Coordinates of C-alpha atoms and ligand atoms in Angstrom, one line a residue:
M1 CA -38.9 8.9 8.5
I2 CA -34.9 8.4 9.3
I3 CA -34.2 9.3 13.0
D4 CA -30.8 10.4 11.9
L5 CA -29.2 11.6 15.7
I6 CA -25.4 11.3 14.8
S7 CA -24.9 14.7 15.0
D8 CA -26.2 17.8 15.5
T9 CA -24.4 19.1 12.3
V10 CA -26.9 16.4 10.4
T11 CA -29.6 19.8 10.3
R12 CA -31.1 21.6 7.2
P13 CA -31.8 24.9 7.0
S14 CA -35.1 25.5 8.5
K15 CA -38.1 28.3 6.0
G16 CA -37.1 31.0 8.4
M17 CA -33.4 30.0 7.4
L18 CA -33.6 29.8 3.7
A19 CA -36.1 32.7 3.4
A20 CA -33.6 34.6 5.2
M21 CA -31.0 33.5 2.7
M22 CA -32.5 34.3 0.0
Q23 CA -33.1 37.4 0.8
A24 CA -28.9 38.7 2.0
K25 CA -27.4 41.2 0.9
V26 CA -24.5 39.9 -0.9
G27 CA -20.9 41.7 -2.2
D28 CA -17.1 39.8 -2.8
D29 CA -15.6 39.2 0.9
V30 CA -12.4 39.0 -0.6
F31 CA -12.3 42.9 -1.1
K32 CA -14.7 42.7 2.7
M33 CA -17.7 44.6 0.3
D34 CA -20.1 41.6 1.5
P35 CA -22.8 43.6 4.1
T36 CA -23.6 40.5 5.5
V37 CA -20.7 39.3 6.0
N38 CA -19.9 42.3 7.6
E39 CA -22.5 42.0 9.5
L40 CA -21.9 38.7 11.2
Q41 CA -18.5 39.6 12.0
E42 CA -19.9 42.3 13.7
K43 CA -22.6 41.4 15.7
A44 CA -20.2 38.4 17.1
A45 CA -17.6 40.8 17.8
T46 CA -19.7 42.6 20.2
M47 CA -21.8 39.7 21.8
F48 CA -18.4 38.4 22.7
G49 CA -17.1 41.9 23.6
M50 CA -14.0 41.2 21.5
E51 CA -12.2 43.1 19.2
A52 CA -12.8 41.4 15.8
A53 CA -14.2 38.0 13.8
L54 CA -13.7 36.5 11.1
F55 CA -16.5 33.7 9.4
F56 CA -14.5 31.0 8.5
P57 CA -16.3 27.9 5.8
S58 CA -15.3 25.6 8.7
G59 CA -14.8 25.3 12.7
T60 CA -11.2 23.0 11.5
M61 CA -10.0 25.9 9.5
A62 CA -10.7 28.3 12.0
N63 CA -9.3 26.8 14.7
Q64 CA -6.6 25.7 12.8
T65 CA -5.8 29.3 12.0
A66 CA -5.5 30.4 15.9
I67 CA -2.8 27.2 16.1
K68 CA -0.7 29.5 12.9
L69 CA -1.0 32.6 15.1
H70 CA -0.1 31.5 18.0
T71 CA 2.1 29.3 17.5
Q72 CA 6.3 28.7 15.5
P73 CA 7.1 25.6 14.2
G74 CA 8.3 23.1 15.9
D75 CA 6.4 24.4 19.1
K76 CA 3.9 22.7 21.3
L77 CA 0.3 22.9 21.7
I78 CA -0.9 21.9 25.3
C79 CA -5.0 20.2 25.2
D80 CA -6.2 17.3 26.8
K81 CA -5.8 14.4 25.1
Y82 CA -9.4 13.9 23.9
A83 CA -9.7 17.6 21.7
H84 CA -10.9 17.9 18.3
V85 CA -7.6 19.7 17.7
Y86 CA -5.5 16.7 18.0
N87 CA -8.1 14.1 16.8
Y88 CA -10.1 15.1 14.9
E89 CA -8.9 17.9 12.3
G90 CA -6.7 15.4 10.2
G91 CA -2.7 16.4 11.7
G92 CA -3.5 20.0 11.0
A93 CA -1.5 21.6 14.3
A94 CA 1.2 19.0 12.7
F95 CA 0.8 19.9 8.9
N96 CA 0.0 23.5 9.0
S97 CA 1.9 24.3 11.7
G98 CA 4.6 22.3 12.3
V99 CA 3.5 22.0 15.9
T100 CA 3.9 19.1 18.3
C101 CA 0.4 18.8 20.5
K102 CA 0.9 18.0 24.6
L103 CA -1.8 15.6 25.7
I104 CA -3.2 16.3 29.3
D105 CA -4.4 12.9 30.6
G106 CA -8.4 14.9 31.9
N107 CA -11.4 13.8 32.8
R108 CA -13.9 13.8 29.6
G109 CA -11.7 15.9 27.3
M110 CA -11.4 18.7 30.6
F111 CA -8.3 19.2 32.7
T112 CA -7.5 21.0 35.9
A113 CA -5.1 24.0 36.5
K114 CA -3.1 21.5 38.7
Q115 CA -2.9 19.3 35.6
L116 CA -2.1 22.6 33.3
E117 CA 0.4 23.7 35.7
E118 CA 2.6 20.8 35.9
A119 CA 2.5 19.9 31.6
V120 CA 3.8 23.7 31.3
A121 CA 6.6 23.2 33.7
G122 CA 10.5 22.2 32.6
R123 CA 9.7 25.1 29.2
A124 CA 13.0 26.2 30.2
D125 CA 15.0 23.2 29.5
I126 CA 16.5 23.2 25.8
H127 CA 15.5 19.4 25.6
V128 CA 11.7 20.4 25.2
P129 CA 9.5 22.0 23.1
Y130 CA 8.9 25.3 23.8
S131 CA 4.9 25.9 25.0
S132 CA 3.9 28.2 23.5
L133 CA -0.4 27.7 23.6
V134 CA -3.1 25.9 25.8
C135 CA -6.2 25.1 23.9
V136 CA -9.6 24.0 25.2
E137 CA -12.1 22.8 24.1
N138 CA -16.3 23.8 25.5
T139 CA -19.0 22.0 25.2
T140 CA -16.0 18.6 25.0
N141 CA -16.6 16.4 22.0
K142 CA -15.1 13.1 22.4
G143 CA -16.1 13.8 26.8
G144 CA -19.8 13.9 25.6
G145 CA -20.6 17.3 25.4
A146 CA -19.1 18.4 29.4
C147 CA -19.0 21.6 30.7
W148 CA -16.2 23.5 32.0
D149 CA -16.1 25.2 35.7
F150 CA -16.1 28.3 34.7
T151 CA -13.8 28.9 37.5
E152 CA -11.3 26.2 36.6
L153 CA -11.2 28.2 33.1
E154 CA -10.1 31.6 34.8
K155 CA -7.3 30.0 36.6
L156 CA -6.3 28.1 33.8
Q157 CA -6.3 31.6 32.1
K158 CA -4.2 32.8 34.9
I159 CA -1.2 30.1 34.8
A160 CA -1.3 30.5 30.5
Q161 CA -1.0 34.9 30.5
N162 CA 1.8 33.2 33.8
N163 CA 3.8 31.5 31.4
N164 CA 3.0 33.8 28.3
L165 CA 1.4 31.4 26.9
A166 CA -1.7 32.0 24.8
F167 CA -4.9 31.0 25.7
H168 CA -7.7 29.6 22.8
L169 CA -11.0 28.0 23.1
D170 CA -12.3 25.8 20.4
G171 CA -16.9 26.1 21.6
A172 CA -18.2 24.5 18.6
R173 CA -20.7 23.6 20.7
L174 CA -20.5 26.9 23.0
F175 CA -23.7 28.2 23.2
N176 CA -24.7 24.4 24.5
A177 CA -22.1 25.1 27.5
L178 CA -23.5 28.7 27.8
V179 CA -27.4 27.7 27.7
A180 CA -26.7 25.0 30.6
K181 CA -25.1 26.8 32.7
N182 CA -26.4 29.9 32.9
E183 CA -23.4 31.8 31.3
T184 CA -22.6 34.7 28.4
P185 CA -20.4 35.3 25.5
Q186 CA -18.9 37.8 27.3
Q187 CA -16.8 36.1 30.2
Y188 CA -15.7 34.0 27.5
G189 CA -14.9 36.7 25.7
Q190 CA -12.4 38.2 28.5
L191 CA -11.1 35.2 29.7
F192 CA -9.8 34.0 25.8
D193 CA -6.9 34.8 23.4
T194 CA -9.3 33.8 20.5
I195 CA -12.2 31.7 20.1
S196 CA -14.3 29.7 17.6
I197 CA -17.2 29.2 17.4
C198 CA -19.7 26.8 15.0
L199 CA -22.5 28.2 13.5
S200 CA -23.4 24.3 12.0
K201 CA -24.3 22.5 14.5
G202 CA -26.3 23.2 17.4
L203 CA -27.1 26.3 15.6
G204 CA -28.0 25.0 11.8
A205 CA -26.9 26.7 9.6
P206 CA -25.9 24.5 6.8
I207 CA -22.2 26.0 6.7
G208 CA -20.1 28.7 8.7
S209 CA -17.6 29.5 11.9
I210 CA -16.6 32.4 13.3
L211 CA -12.9 33.4 14.3
L212 CA -13.1 36.1 17.6
G213 CA -10.0 37.7 19.0
T214 CA -8.1 41.1 18.8
E215 CA -7.8 43.1 15.8
E216 CA -4.5 42.2 15.4
H217 CA -4.6 38.5 15.5
I218 CA -7.8 38.8 12.8
A219 CA -5.7 40.8 10.8
K220 CA -3.2 38.2 11.2
A221 CA -6.0 35.3 10.5
L222 CA -7.1 36.7 7.0
R223 CA -4.1 36.0 5.8
V224 CA -3.6 32.5 6.9
R225 CA -7.2 32.0 6.2
K226 CA -6.6 33.6 2.8
L227 CA -3.5 30.5 2.5
L228 CA -5.6 27.6 3.7
G229 CA -8.0 28.6 0.6
G230 CA -10.9 29.4 2.9
A231 CA -11.8 32.9 1.4
M232 CA -14.9 33.4 -0.2
R233 CA -16.5 35.4 -2.5
Q234 CA -20.3 36.3 -2.2
G235 CA -20.3 34.2 1.1
G236 CA -23.0 36.7 2.1
F237 CA -25.8 33.8 1.6
L238 CA -23.9 31.9 4.2
A239 CA -23.4 34.7 6.7
A240 CA -27.6 35.7 6.6
A241 CA -27.5 31.6 7.7
G242 CA -25.9 32.3 10.9
I243 CA -26.9 35.6 11.5
Y244 CA -30.5 34.0 11.4
A245 CA -28.7 31.3 13.5
L246 CA -28.0 32.9 16.0
N247 CA -30.9 34.7 16.3
N248 CA -33.0 32.2 16.7
H249 CA -31.5 29.0 17.4
V250 CA -29.9 29.7 20.7
V251 CA -32.1 29.7 23.1
R252 CA -34.1 26.9 21.6
L253 CA -31.0 24.5 22.8
S254 CA -32.8 24.0 26.2
E255 CA -34.9 21.9 24.6
D256 CA -32.0 19.4 23.3
H257 CA -30.7 19.0 26.5
K258 CA -34.1 18.5 27.5
R259 CA -34.9 15.9 25.4
A260 CA -30.9 14.1 25.7
Q261 CA -32.2 14.3 29.7
E262 CA -34.7 11.9 28.6
I263 CA -33.2 9.4 26.8
G264 CA -30.5 9.0 28.8
K265 CA -33.6 8.4 31.8
V266 CA -34.9 5.0 29.6
L267 CA -31.0 3.8 29.0
A268 CA -30.4 4.2 33.0
S269 CA -33.4 2.2 33.5
V270 CA -33.1 -0.3 31.2
S271 CA -31.2 -4.3 32.0
Y272 CA -28.6 -3.9 28.3
V273 CA -27.2 -0.6 29.4
T274 CA -23.7 -1.4 31.4
K275 CA -22.8 2.4 31.5
L276 CA -24.8 6.2 30.9
E277 CA -21.9 8.7 30.8
V278 CA -22.5 12.6 32.0
I279 CA -25.4 13.7 30.6
E280 CA -24.9 18.2 30.9
T281 CA -26.1 19.1 27.4
N282 CA -27.6 17.8 24.0
I283 CA -24.7 14.3 23.8
V284 CA -25.2 11.2 25.7
I285 CA -22.9 8.4 25.5
F286 CA -23.5 5.1 26.7
Y287 CA -22.3 0.8 26.8
V288 CA -24.3 -2.1 25.8
D289 CA -23.9 -5.3 26.9
E290 CA -20.6 -7.3 25.6
K291 CA -23.0 -9.4 24.7
I292 CA -25.2 -7.7 22.4
G293 CA -22.2 -5.0 21.3
A294 CA -22.1 -1.4 20.4
T295 CA -21.9 -2.4 16.4
N296 CA -24.3 -5.3 16.3
F297 CA -26.4 -2.2 18.6
I298 CA -26.2 0.3 16.4
E299 CA -27.0 -2.1 13.2
K300 CA -30.2 -2.6 14.7
M301 CA -31.4 0.6 15.7
K302 CA -30.0 1.1 12.2
C303 CA -32.8 -1.2 10.4
K304 CA -34.9 0.6 12.6
N305 CA -33.8 4.2 10.2
I306 CA -32.5 5.4 13.7
L307 CA -28.6 6.0 13.2
L308 CA -26.4 6.5 15.9
T309 CA -22.1 6.6 15.5
P310 CA -20.0 4.5 17.6
M311 CA -17.2 6.2 19.8
G312 CA -14.4 3.7 20.3
E313 CA -13.8 1.0 23.1
G314 CA -17.7 0.3 22.9
R315 CA -19.1 3.4 23.4
I316 CA -22.2 4.5 22.0
R317 CA -23.5 8.5 21.0
I318 CA -26.7 9.9 20.5
V319 CA -26.5 14.0 19.4
T320 CA -30.1 15.2 19.9
H321 CA -30.2 19.0 17.6
L322 CA -32.5 20.7 15.8
D323 CA -34.2 18.7 13.4
Y324 CA -34.9 16.2 15.7
T325 CA -39.0 16.5 16.6
S326 CA -41.0 15.4 19.0
E327 CA -42.7 12.7 17.0
M328 CA -39.0 10.8 16.6
H329 CA -38.5 11.5 20.2
E330 CA -41.5 9.2 20.7
I331 CA -40.1 7.2 19.0
L332 CA -36.6 6.5 19.7
L333 CA -37.6 6.6 23.7
Q334 CA -39.8 3.4 22.7
E335 CA -37.2 1.5 20.5
L336 CA -34.9 2.3 23.3
M337 CA -37.7 0.5 25.6
N338 CA -38.5 -2.2 23.9
F339 CA -34.6 -3.5 22.7
K340 CA -34.6 -7.0 22.7
H341 CA -31.1 -8.9 22.5
Ligands
PLP1 C1 -17.0 20.2 15.0 C2 -16.0 20.6 15.4 C3 -15.1 21.0 15.3 C4 -15.0 21.6 13.9 O1 -15.9 21.0 12.9 P1 -15.8 21.1 11.4 O2 -16.4 20.2 11.0 O3 -14.1 21.2 10.6 O4 -16.9 22.7 11.5 C5 -14.1 21.6 16.2 N1 -14.3 21.7 17.6 C6 -15.3 20.4 18.3 C7 -15.0 20.3 19.7 C8 -16.3 20.2 17.1 O5 -17.2 19.2 18.2

């Protein structure tokens, strides 16, 4: 048995999800004739109280489309130094939209209203790239699944509005934040111009993300998705997995969070762990004794069929998810407790 804790993207469709996929009614979505894709898009828009939604093959493409909608070449987008749009989308902001990123030196992928004020100051100067977009991420990926304080987001929205900046949420793991903080999708729908959500992270669909926004945004996004090569035909088979995920796999995210806490408890009690970051959702980040070393630790765990990820700078990541069973959980806790160096 392999205990794969590399990411919450490693899940495979469950029996129920596969059955839903097999039964999906499909059509050609490029002609907007796939009833299941349409249903998923309407469901998501309603859920967030937003005007419209568009199904994408990946979260990267959904984010990149949002950046394209809100910027002109030569502009800058403002985000945290840990942001996925900056670190993990292959330089797409520059490649697709010709924008630079102004990085804020935040905490665990989150920044304050004051830091945003400072970042937008001076924008009238001709030397400075024009600011057109603020991107935030909830939960933060590189920040270890941290959740924003909603009141801080409200402050950011005001600043964005006062400075004519679009406000985009990279919500690849937004449902983890909603469950952890007891918040609603509508709260976020009211605050942001566009939101991307992922169906294939904690929610367990094999493929798919959704971009939400106004009718006007989504009409433009349709064209951008086409030119990026992301228009799909009988996408309903995939959309059916997304509908199933939204109906069945949101509430249970608290299970992943509980297990992450239990893993944290063990890591906090063993002498070889030198630092453990705050655990808020399904991501656990820790550091091991320099004498062991992160690479070596990951290698040793791999020999026991336990797969973990290095996050750079000696950080090691564990991500709990839908396919991580209680049996695997017991084995992992034992192995962590008994690890000998
Ligand atoms: C995973 C992720 C994405 C998009 O990932 P894809 O692999 O392109 O679907 C975007 N933002 C964040 C924060 C993520 O964690």
